[in-house]
Coordinates of C-alpha atoms in Angstrom, one line a residue:
Chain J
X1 CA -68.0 70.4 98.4
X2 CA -66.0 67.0 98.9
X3 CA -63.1 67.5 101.8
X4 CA -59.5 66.6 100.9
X5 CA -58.7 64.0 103.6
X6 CA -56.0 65.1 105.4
X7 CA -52.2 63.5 104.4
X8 CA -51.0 60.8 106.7
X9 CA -47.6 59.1 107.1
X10 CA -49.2 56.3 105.5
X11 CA -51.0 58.2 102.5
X12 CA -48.0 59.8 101.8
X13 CA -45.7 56.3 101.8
X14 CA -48.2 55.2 99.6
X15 CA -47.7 58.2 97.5
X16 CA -44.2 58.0 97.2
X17 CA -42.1 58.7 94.0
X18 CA -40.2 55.3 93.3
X19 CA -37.1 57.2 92.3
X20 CA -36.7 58.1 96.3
X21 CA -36.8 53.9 96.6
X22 CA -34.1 53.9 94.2
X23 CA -32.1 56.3 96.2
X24 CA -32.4 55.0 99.3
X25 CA -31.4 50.8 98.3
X26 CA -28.5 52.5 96.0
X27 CA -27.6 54.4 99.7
X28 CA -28.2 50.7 101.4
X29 CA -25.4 49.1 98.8
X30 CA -22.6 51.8 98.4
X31 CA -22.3 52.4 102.2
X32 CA -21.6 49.1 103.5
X33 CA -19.2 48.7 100.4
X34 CA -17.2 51.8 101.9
X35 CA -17.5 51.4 105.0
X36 CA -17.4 47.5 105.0
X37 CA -18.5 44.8 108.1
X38 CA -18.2 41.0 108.7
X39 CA -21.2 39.6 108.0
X40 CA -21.3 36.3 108.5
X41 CA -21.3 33.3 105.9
X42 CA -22.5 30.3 106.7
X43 CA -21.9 27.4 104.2
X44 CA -24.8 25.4 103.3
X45 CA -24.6 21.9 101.9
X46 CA -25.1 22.1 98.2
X47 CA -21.8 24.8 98.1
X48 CA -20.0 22.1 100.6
X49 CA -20.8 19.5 98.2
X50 CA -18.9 21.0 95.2
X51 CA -16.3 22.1 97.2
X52 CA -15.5 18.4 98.5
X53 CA -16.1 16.7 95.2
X54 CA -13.4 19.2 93.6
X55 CA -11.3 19.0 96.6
X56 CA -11.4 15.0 96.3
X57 CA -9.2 15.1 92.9
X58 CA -6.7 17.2 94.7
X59 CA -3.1 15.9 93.2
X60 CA -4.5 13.2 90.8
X61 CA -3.7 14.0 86.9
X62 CA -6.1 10.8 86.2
X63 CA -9.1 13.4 87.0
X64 CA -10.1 16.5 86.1
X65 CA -13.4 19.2 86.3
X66 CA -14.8 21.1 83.0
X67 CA -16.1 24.2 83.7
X68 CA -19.1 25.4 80.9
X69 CA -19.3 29.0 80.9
X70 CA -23.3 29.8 80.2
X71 CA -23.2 33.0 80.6
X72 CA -23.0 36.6 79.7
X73 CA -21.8 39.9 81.2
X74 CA -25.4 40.6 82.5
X75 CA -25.2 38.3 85.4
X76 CA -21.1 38.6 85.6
X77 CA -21.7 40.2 89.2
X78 CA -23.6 37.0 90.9
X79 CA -21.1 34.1 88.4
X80 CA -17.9 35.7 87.8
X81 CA -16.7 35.1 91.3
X82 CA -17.6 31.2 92.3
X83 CA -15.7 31.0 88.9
X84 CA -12.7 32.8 89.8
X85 CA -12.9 30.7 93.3
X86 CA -13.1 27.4 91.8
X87 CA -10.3 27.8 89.1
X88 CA -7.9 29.2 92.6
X89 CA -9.3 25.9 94.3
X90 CA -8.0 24.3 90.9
X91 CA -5.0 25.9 91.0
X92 CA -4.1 25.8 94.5
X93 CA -4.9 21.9 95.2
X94 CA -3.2 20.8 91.5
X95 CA -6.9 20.0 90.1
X96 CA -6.7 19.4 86.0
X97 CA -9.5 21.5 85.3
X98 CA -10.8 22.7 81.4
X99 CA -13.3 25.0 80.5
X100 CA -15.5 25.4 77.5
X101 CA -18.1 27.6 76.4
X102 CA -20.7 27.7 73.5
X103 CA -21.7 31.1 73.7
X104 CA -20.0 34.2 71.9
X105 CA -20.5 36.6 74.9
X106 CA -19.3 33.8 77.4
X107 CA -15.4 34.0 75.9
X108 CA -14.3 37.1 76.8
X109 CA -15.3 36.2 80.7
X110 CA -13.9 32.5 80.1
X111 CA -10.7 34.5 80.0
X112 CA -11.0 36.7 82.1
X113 CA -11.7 34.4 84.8
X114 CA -8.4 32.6 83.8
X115 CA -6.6 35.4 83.7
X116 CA -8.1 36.2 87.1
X117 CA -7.1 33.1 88.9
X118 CA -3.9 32.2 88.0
X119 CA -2.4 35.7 88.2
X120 CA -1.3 34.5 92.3
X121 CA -0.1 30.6 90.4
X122 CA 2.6 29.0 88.4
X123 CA 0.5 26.9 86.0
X124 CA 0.5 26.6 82.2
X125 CA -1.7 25.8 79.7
X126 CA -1.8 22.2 78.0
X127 CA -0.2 21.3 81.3
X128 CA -2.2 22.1 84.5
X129 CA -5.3 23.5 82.7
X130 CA -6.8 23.9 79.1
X131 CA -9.2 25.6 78.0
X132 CA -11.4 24.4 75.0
X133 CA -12.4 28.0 74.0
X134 CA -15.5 29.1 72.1
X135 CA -17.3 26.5 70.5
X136 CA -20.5 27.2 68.2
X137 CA -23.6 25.8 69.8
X138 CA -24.6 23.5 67.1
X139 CA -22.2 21.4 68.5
X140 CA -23.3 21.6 71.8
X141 CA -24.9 18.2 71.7
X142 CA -22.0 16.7 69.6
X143 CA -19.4 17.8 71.8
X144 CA -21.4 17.0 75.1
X145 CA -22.1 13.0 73.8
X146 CA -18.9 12.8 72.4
X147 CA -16.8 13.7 75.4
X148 CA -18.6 10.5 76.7
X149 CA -16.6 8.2 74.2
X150 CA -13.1 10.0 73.9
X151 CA -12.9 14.2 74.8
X152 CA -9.8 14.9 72.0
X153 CA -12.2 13.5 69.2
X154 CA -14.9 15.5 70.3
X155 CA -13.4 18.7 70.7
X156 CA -10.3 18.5 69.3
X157 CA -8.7 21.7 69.1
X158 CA -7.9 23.9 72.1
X159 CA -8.5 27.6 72.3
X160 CA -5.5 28.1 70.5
X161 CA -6.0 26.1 68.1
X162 CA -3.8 22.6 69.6
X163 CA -4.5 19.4 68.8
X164 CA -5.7 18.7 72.5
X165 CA -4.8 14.8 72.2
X166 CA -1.0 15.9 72.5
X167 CA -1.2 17.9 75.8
X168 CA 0.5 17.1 78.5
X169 CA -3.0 17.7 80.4
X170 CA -4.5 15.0 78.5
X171 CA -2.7 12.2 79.1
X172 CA -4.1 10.3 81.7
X173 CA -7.6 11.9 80.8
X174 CA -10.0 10.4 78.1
X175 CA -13.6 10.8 78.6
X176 CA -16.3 11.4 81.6
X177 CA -14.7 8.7 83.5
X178 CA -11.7 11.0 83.9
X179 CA -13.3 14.6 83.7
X180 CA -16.4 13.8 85.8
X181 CA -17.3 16.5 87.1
X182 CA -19.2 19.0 85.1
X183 CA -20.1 22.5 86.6
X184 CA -22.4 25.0 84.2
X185 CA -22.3 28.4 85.1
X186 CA -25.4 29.9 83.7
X187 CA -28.3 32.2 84.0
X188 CA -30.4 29.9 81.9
X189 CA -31.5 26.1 82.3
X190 CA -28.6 25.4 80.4
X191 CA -27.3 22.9 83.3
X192 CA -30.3 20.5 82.3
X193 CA -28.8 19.6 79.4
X194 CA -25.7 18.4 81.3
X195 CA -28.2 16.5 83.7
X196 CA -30.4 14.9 80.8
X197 CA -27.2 13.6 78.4
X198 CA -24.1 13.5 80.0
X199 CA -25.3 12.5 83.6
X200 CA -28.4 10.1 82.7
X201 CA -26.4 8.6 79.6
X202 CA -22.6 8.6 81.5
X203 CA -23.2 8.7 85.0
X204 CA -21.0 11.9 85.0
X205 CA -21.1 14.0 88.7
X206 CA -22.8 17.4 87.2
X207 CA -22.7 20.5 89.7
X208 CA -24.5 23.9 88.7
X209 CA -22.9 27.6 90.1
X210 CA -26.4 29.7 88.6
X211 CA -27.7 32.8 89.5
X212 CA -29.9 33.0 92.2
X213 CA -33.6 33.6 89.9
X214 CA -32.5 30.5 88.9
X215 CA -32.0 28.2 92.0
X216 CA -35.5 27.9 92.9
X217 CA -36.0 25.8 89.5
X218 CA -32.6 23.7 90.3
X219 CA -33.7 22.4 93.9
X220 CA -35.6 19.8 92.7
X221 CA -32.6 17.8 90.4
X222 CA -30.5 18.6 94.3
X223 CA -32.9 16.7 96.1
X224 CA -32.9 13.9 93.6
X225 CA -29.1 13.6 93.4
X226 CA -29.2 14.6 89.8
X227 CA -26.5 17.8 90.8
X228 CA -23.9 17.0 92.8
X229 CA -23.4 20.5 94.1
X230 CA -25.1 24.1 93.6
X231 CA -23.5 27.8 94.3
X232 CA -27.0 29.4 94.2
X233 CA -25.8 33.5 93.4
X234 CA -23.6 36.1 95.1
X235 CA -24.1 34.0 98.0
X236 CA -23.3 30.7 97.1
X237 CA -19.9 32.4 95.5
X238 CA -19.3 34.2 99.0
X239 CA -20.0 30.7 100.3
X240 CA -17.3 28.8 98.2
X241 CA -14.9 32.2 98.3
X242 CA -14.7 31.0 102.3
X243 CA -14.1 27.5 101.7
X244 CA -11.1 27.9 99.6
X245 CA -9.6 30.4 102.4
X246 CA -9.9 28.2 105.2
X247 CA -9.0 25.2 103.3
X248 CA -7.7 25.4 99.9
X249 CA -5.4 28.5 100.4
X250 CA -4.9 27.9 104.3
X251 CA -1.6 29.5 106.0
X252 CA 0.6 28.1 108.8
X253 CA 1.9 30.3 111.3
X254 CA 5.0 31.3 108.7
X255 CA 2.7 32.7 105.9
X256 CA 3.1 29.6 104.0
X257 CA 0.6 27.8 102.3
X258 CA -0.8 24.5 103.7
X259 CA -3.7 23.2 102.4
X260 CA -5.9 20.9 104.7
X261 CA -9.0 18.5 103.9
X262 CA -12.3 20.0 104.6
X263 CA -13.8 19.5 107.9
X264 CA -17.0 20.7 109.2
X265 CA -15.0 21.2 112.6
X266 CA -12.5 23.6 111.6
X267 CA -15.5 25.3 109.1
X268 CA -17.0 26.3 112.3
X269 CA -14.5 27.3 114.7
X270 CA -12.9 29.6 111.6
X271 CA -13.4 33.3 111.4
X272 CA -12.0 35.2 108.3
X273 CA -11.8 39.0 108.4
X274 CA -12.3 40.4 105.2
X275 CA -10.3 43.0 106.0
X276 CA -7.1 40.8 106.4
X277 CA -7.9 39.4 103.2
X278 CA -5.7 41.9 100.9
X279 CA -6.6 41.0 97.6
X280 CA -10.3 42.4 96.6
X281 CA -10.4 40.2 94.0
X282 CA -10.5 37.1 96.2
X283 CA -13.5 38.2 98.3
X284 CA -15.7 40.2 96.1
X285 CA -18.5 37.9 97.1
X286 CA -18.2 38.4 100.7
X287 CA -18.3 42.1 100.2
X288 CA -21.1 42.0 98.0
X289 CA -22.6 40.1 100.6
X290 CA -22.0 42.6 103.3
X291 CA -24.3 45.4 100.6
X292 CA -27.0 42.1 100.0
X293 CA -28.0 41.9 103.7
X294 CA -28.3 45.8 104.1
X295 CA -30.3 45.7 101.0
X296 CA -32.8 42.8 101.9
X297 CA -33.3 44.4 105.4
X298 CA -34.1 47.9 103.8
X299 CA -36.5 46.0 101.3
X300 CA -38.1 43.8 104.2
X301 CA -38.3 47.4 105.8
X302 CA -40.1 49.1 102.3
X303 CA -42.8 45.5 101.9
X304 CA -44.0 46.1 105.9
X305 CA -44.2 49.6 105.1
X306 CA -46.0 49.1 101.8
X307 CA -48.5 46.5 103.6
X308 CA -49.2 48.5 106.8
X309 CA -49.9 51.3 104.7
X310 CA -52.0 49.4 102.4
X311 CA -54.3 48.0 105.3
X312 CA -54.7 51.5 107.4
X313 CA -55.8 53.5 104.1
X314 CA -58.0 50.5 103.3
X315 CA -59.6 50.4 106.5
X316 CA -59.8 54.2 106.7
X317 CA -61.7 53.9 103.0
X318 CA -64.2 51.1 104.4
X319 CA -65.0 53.0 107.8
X320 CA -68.2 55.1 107.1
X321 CA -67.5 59.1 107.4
X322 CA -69.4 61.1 109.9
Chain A
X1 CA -3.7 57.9 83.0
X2 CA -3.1 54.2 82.2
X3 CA -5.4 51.9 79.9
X4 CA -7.1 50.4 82.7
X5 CA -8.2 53.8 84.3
X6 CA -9.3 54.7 80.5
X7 CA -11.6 52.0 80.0
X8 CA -12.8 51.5 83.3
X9 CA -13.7 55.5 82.7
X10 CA -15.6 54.8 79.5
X11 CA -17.4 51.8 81.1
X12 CA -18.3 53.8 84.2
X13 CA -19.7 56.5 82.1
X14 CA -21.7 53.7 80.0
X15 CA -22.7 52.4 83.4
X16 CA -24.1 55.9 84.3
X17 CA -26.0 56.0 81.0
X18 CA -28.1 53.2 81.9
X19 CA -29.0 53.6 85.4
X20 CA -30.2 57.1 84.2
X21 CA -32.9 55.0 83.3
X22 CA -34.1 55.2 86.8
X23 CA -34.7 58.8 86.7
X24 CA -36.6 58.6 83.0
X25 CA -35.7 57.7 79.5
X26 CA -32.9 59.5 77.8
X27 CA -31.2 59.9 74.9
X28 CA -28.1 58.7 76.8
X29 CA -29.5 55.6 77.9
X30 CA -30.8 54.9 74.1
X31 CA -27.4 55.8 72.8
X32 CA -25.3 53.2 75.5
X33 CA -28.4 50.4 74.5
X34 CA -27.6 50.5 70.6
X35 CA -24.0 51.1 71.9
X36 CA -24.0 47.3 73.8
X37 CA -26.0 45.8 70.8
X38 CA -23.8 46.6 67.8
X39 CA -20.3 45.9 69.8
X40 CA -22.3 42.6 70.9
X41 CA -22.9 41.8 67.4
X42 CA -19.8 43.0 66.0
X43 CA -17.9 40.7 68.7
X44 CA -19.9 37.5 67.8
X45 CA -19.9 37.8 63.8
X46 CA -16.2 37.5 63.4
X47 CA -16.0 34.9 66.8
X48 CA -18.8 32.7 65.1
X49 CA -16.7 33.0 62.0
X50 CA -13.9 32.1 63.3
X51 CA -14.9 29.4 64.6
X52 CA -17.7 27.9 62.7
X53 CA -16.9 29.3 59.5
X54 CA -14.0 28.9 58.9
X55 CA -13.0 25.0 60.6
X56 CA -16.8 23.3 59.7
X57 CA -17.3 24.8 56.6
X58 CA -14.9 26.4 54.5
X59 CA -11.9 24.2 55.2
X60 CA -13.4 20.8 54.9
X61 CA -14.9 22.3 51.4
X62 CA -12.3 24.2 50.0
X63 CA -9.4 22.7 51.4
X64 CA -10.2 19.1 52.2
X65 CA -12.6 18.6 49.6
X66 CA -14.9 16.8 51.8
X67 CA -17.7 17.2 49.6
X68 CA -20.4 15.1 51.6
X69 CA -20.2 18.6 53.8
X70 CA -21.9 20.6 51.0
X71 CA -25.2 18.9 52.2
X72 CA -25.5 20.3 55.5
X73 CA -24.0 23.9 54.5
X74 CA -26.7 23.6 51.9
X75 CA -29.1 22.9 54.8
X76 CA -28.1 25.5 56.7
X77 CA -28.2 28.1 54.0
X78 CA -32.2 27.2 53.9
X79 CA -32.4 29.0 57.3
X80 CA -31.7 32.3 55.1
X81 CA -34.8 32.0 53.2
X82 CA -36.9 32.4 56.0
X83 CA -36.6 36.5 55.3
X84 CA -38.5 35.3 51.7
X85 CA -42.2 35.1 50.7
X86 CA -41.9 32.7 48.1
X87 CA -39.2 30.4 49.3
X88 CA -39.4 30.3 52.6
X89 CA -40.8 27.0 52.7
X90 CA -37.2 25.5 52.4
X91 CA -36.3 26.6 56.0
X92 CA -38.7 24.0 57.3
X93 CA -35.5 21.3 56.2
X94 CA -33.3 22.4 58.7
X95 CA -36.2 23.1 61.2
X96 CA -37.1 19.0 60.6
X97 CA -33.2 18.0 61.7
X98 CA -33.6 20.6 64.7
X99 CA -37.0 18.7 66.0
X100 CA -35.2 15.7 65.3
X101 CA -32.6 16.6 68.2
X102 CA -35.3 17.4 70.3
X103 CA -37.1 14.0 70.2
X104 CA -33.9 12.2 71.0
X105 CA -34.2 14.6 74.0
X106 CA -37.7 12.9 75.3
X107 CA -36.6 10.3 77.0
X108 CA -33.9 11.5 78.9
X109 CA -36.0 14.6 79.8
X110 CA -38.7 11.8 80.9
X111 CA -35.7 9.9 82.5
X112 CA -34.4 13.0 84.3
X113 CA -37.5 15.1 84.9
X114 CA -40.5 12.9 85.8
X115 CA -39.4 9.2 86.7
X116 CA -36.4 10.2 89.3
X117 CA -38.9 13.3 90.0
X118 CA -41.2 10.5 91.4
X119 CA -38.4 7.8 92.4
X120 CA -37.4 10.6 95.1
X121 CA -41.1 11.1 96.0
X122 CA -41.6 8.1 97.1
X123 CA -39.5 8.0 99.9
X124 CA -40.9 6.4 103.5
X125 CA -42.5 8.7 105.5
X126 CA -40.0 8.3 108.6
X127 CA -39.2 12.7 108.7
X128 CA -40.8 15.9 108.3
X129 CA -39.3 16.2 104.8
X130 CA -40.4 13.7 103.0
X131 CA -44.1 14.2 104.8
X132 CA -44.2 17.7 103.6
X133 CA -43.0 16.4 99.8
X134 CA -45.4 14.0 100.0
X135 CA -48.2 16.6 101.1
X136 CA -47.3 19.1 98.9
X137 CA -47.0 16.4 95.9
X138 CA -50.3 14.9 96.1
X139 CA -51.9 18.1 96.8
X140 CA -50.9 20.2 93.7
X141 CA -51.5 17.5 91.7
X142 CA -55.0 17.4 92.7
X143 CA -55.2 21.1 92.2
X144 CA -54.2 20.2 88.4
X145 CA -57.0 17.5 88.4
X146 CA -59.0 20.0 86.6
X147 CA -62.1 17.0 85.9
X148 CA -63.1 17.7 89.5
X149 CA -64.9 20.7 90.8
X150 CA -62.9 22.4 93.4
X151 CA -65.7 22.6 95.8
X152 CA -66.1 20.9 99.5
X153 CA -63.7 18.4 100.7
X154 CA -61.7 18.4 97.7
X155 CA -61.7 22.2 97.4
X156 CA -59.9 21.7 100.9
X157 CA -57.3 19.9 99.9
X158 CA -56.6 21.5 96.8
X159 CA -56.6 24.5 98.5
X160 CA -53.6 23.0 100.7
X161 CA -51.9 22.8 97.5
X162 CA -52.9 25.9 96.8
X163 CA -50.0 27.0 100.1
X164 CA -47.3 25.3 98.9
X165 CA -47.1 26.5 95.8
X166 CA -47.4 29.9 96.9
X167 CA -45.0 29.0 99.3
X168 CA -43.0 27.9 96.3
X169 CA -43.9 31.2 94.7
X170 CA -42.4 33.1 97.4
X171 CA -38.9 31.3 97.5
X172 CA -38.7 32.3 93.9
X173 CA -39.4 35.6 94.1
X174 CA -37.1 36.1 97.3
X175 CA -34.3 34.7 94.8
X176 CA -35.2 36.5 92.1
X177 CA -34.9 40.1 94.5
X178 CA -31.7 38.4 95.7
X179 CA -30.5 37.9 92.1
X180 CA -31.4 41.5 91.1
X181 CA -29.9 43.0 94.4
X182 CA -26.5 41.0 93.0
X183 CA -26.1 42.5 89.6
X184 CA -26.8 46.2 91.1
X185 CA -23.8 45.4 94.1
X186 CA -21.6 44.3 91.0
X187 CA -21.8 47.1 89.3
X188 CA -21.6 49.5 92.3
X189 CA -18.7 47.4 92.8
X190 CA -17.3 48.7 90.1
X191 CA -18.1 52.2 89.9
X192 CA -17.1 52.5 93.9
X193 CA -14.8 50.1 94.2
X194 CA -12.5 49.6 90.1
X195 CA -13.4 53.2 89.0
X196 CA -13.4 55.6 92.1
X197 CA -11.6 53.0 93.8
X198 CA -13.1 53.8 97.3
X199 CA -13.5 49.8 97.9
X200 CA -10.5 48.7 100.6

């Protein structure tokens, strides 16, 4: 009669019912949301480089960002925030700034990031920012290549249905060589359209804020200077979240606000507390982040387990019994 | 109990209905699937018709009289007879003017995909960046050389290439944990944090 092997650790790890997995990396995300920590956020370079292309059209109404919503509510949790940061950065440093969207599902969060960011501001639409509204895809390409020649041709209408070429906003704005800078915010490869018309035919500056399954495929068009800028996920919104605290939305010793340019200096001798930050809304990323590196550690934690386990029972299988 | 405590409620309860998945399929994880697909579809019908409908179509026609727009709502009509057996051959119209937007496409995919791809390639070799592009470039490339036996020498090299695309491989997978990771904090964001509101 075969003998059972006796159990180890190891057998019984490899054993294990995935739903205890499950349990323990929800455990590893809802206790460092209550009971929250500083983790650290360092900016990288592509985040810094939106973040200083924005900031250099501070005060100017002769320039001006459009903002492409991609996306839909599945991937709201990693986009939704470096949206709601850019439109404050907009906001706060007097940025013309439109958004568009050619998706259904993408409207309702168009709005809501809108709605979002200028709750804390005094600005008006048609005057400080517009938004284009929903706009079926099959004139996605129309509207992209037309915004090259004049932008109130190609789109025409506002979300409210305005003739956009009598805005106040539009004045001193015509085409790409006015609004030019593009971000996409998507979950897609929608940004490679932007790259492939409107910045090989117009030369316009196009940035991407995607999820992070998609940044992998985005690095190349970085290194070649195609995108100006990328916010790669929850990180790269925790990332940009930080920049428009220290800089955008910076405090003098009164309270009030004073914004500053962005220096590498004062990026690295600043430390936010997230706990002095009162509004949740303005550093969801950065607690996020605090539940992300928990959660990678406790998955680092279950692949070395997995592995270790995997060579000891193979080894124990291979070694001849007695 | 406000508005906002009401429907954060009812989205926290559809919330709960689809991480039950976890545990094993359910009839209250079917019902809050169908639940997302018909208020998905009954949000974009009336938004596409809104706004296609209404401003490309039916007022140019009927209230312009721009005739010359009967031709492409014509066209676009063909894409309904792709549910038929005997006229489904008209949908191929439509398809021809949707290929057509894709070959004007070509060359500024070539443009922006392949020649600045290997503009940036073919940097000088004066840091450990562009040495390790250039390595990995030539390498993979040879590992797609498919005319050539991978044996010997060559087997070597390709098998250098070999690394960096697993290495590749790796960076994509880490992001695409990272990525999943995210949408779970979000909406444990919400249930801990807008619902329960235990978030400070």
């Amino acid at each position: 009669m075969e003998k059972i092997k006796p159990r180890n650790f190891f057998d019984r790890m490899q054993a294990l019912d995935r739903r205890y997995i499950y349990l323990v990396v929800a455990l590893s995300i809802i206790l460092p949301l209550i009971i929250p920590f500083n983790s650290k956020t360092y900016v990288t370079e592509p985040t810094e480089n939106v973040y200083k292309k924005i900031d250099s059209y501070a005060g100017r109404k002769d320039r001006a960002i459009l903002m492409c919503f991609s996306h839909d509510a599945s991937t709201m949790a990693e986009l939704f925030p470096m949206e709601v940061a850019i439109l404050r950065h907009c906001f706060e440093r007097k940025i013309p700034v439109f958004t568009i969207c050619f998706m259904p599902a993408a409207k309702p969060l168009m709005d809501y990031a809108i709605m979002t960011a200028k709750e804390d501001y005094n600005v008006q639409s048609g005057i400080d920012y517009l938004s284009f509204g929903y706009k079926p895809y099959g004139l996605f390409l129309p509207i992209l290549l037309g915004m090259g020649d004049d932008i109130s041709e190609a789109v025409e209408t506002d979300d409210q249905g305005r003739k956009i070429d009598s805005l106040p906003i539009m004045k001193e704005i015509r085409n790409y060589n006015e609004m030019n800078l593009v971000i996409d915010f998507a979950a897609s490869a929608a940004v490679y359209s932007w790259i492939i018309y409107a910045r090989a035919k117009f030369g316009v500056n196009v940035a991407a804020g995607i999820t992070a399954v998609m940044a992998a495929d985005n690095y190349p068009y970085l290194q070649t200077g195609q995108l100006t800028g990328m916010l790669s996920g929850l990180k790269g919104a925790a990332e940009y979240e930080k920049l428009v605290d220290i800089f955008a939305t910076h405090r003098d010793e009164n309270g009030n606000i004073a914004s500053r340019e962005f220096s590498k200096e004062i990026l690295k001798e600043t430390w936010i507390k997230l706990s002095d930050i009162q509004d949740r809304r303005y550093k969801t990323a950065r607690i996020g982040m605090n539940a992300q590196t928990v959660a990678h550690v406790m998955i680092i934690v279950f692949i070395l387990l997995g592995n270790v386990g995997y060579f000891v029972t193979r080894k124990k299988d291979i070694e001849p019994t007695g | 109990m406000s508005f906002e405590l009401i429907s954060n409620t009812i989205a926290a309860i559809l919330t709960l209905c689809i991480f039950s998945f976890l545990y094993k399929d359910n009839p209250f994880y079917k019902f809050a699937e169908s639940l997302f697909i018909g208020v998905s579809m009954g949000y974009a019908i009336p938004l596409v018709y809104e706004n296609a409908f209404i401003p490309f179509v039916w007022t140019p026609i009927f209230v312009e009289h721009r005739l010359i727009i009967l031709i492409p709502t014509i066209m676009g009509i063909f894409y309904i007879f792709r549910f038929t057996k005997n006229l489904s051959w008209l949908s191929r119209f439509p398809i021809v003017f949707g290929m057509a937007i894709v070959g004007m496409g070509v060359p500024m995919s070539i443009h922006g995909s392949v020649l600045v791809q290997m503009r940036s390639a073919m940097l000088p070799l004066d840091n450990i960046n562009t040495v390790l592009i250039f390595i990995g470039t030539v390498t993979i490339l040879m590992y797609f050389f498919f005319s050539k036996e991978h044996k010997g020498l060559y087997g070597k090299i390709t098998n250098v290439g070999v690394w960096f695309m697993m290495i590749g491989f790796g960076a994509s997978f880490g992001y695409t944990v990272m990525a999943r990771i995210s949408l779970l904090i979000g909406r444990i964001q919400f249930l801990v944090g807008d619902w329960l509101g235990l978030i400070k």
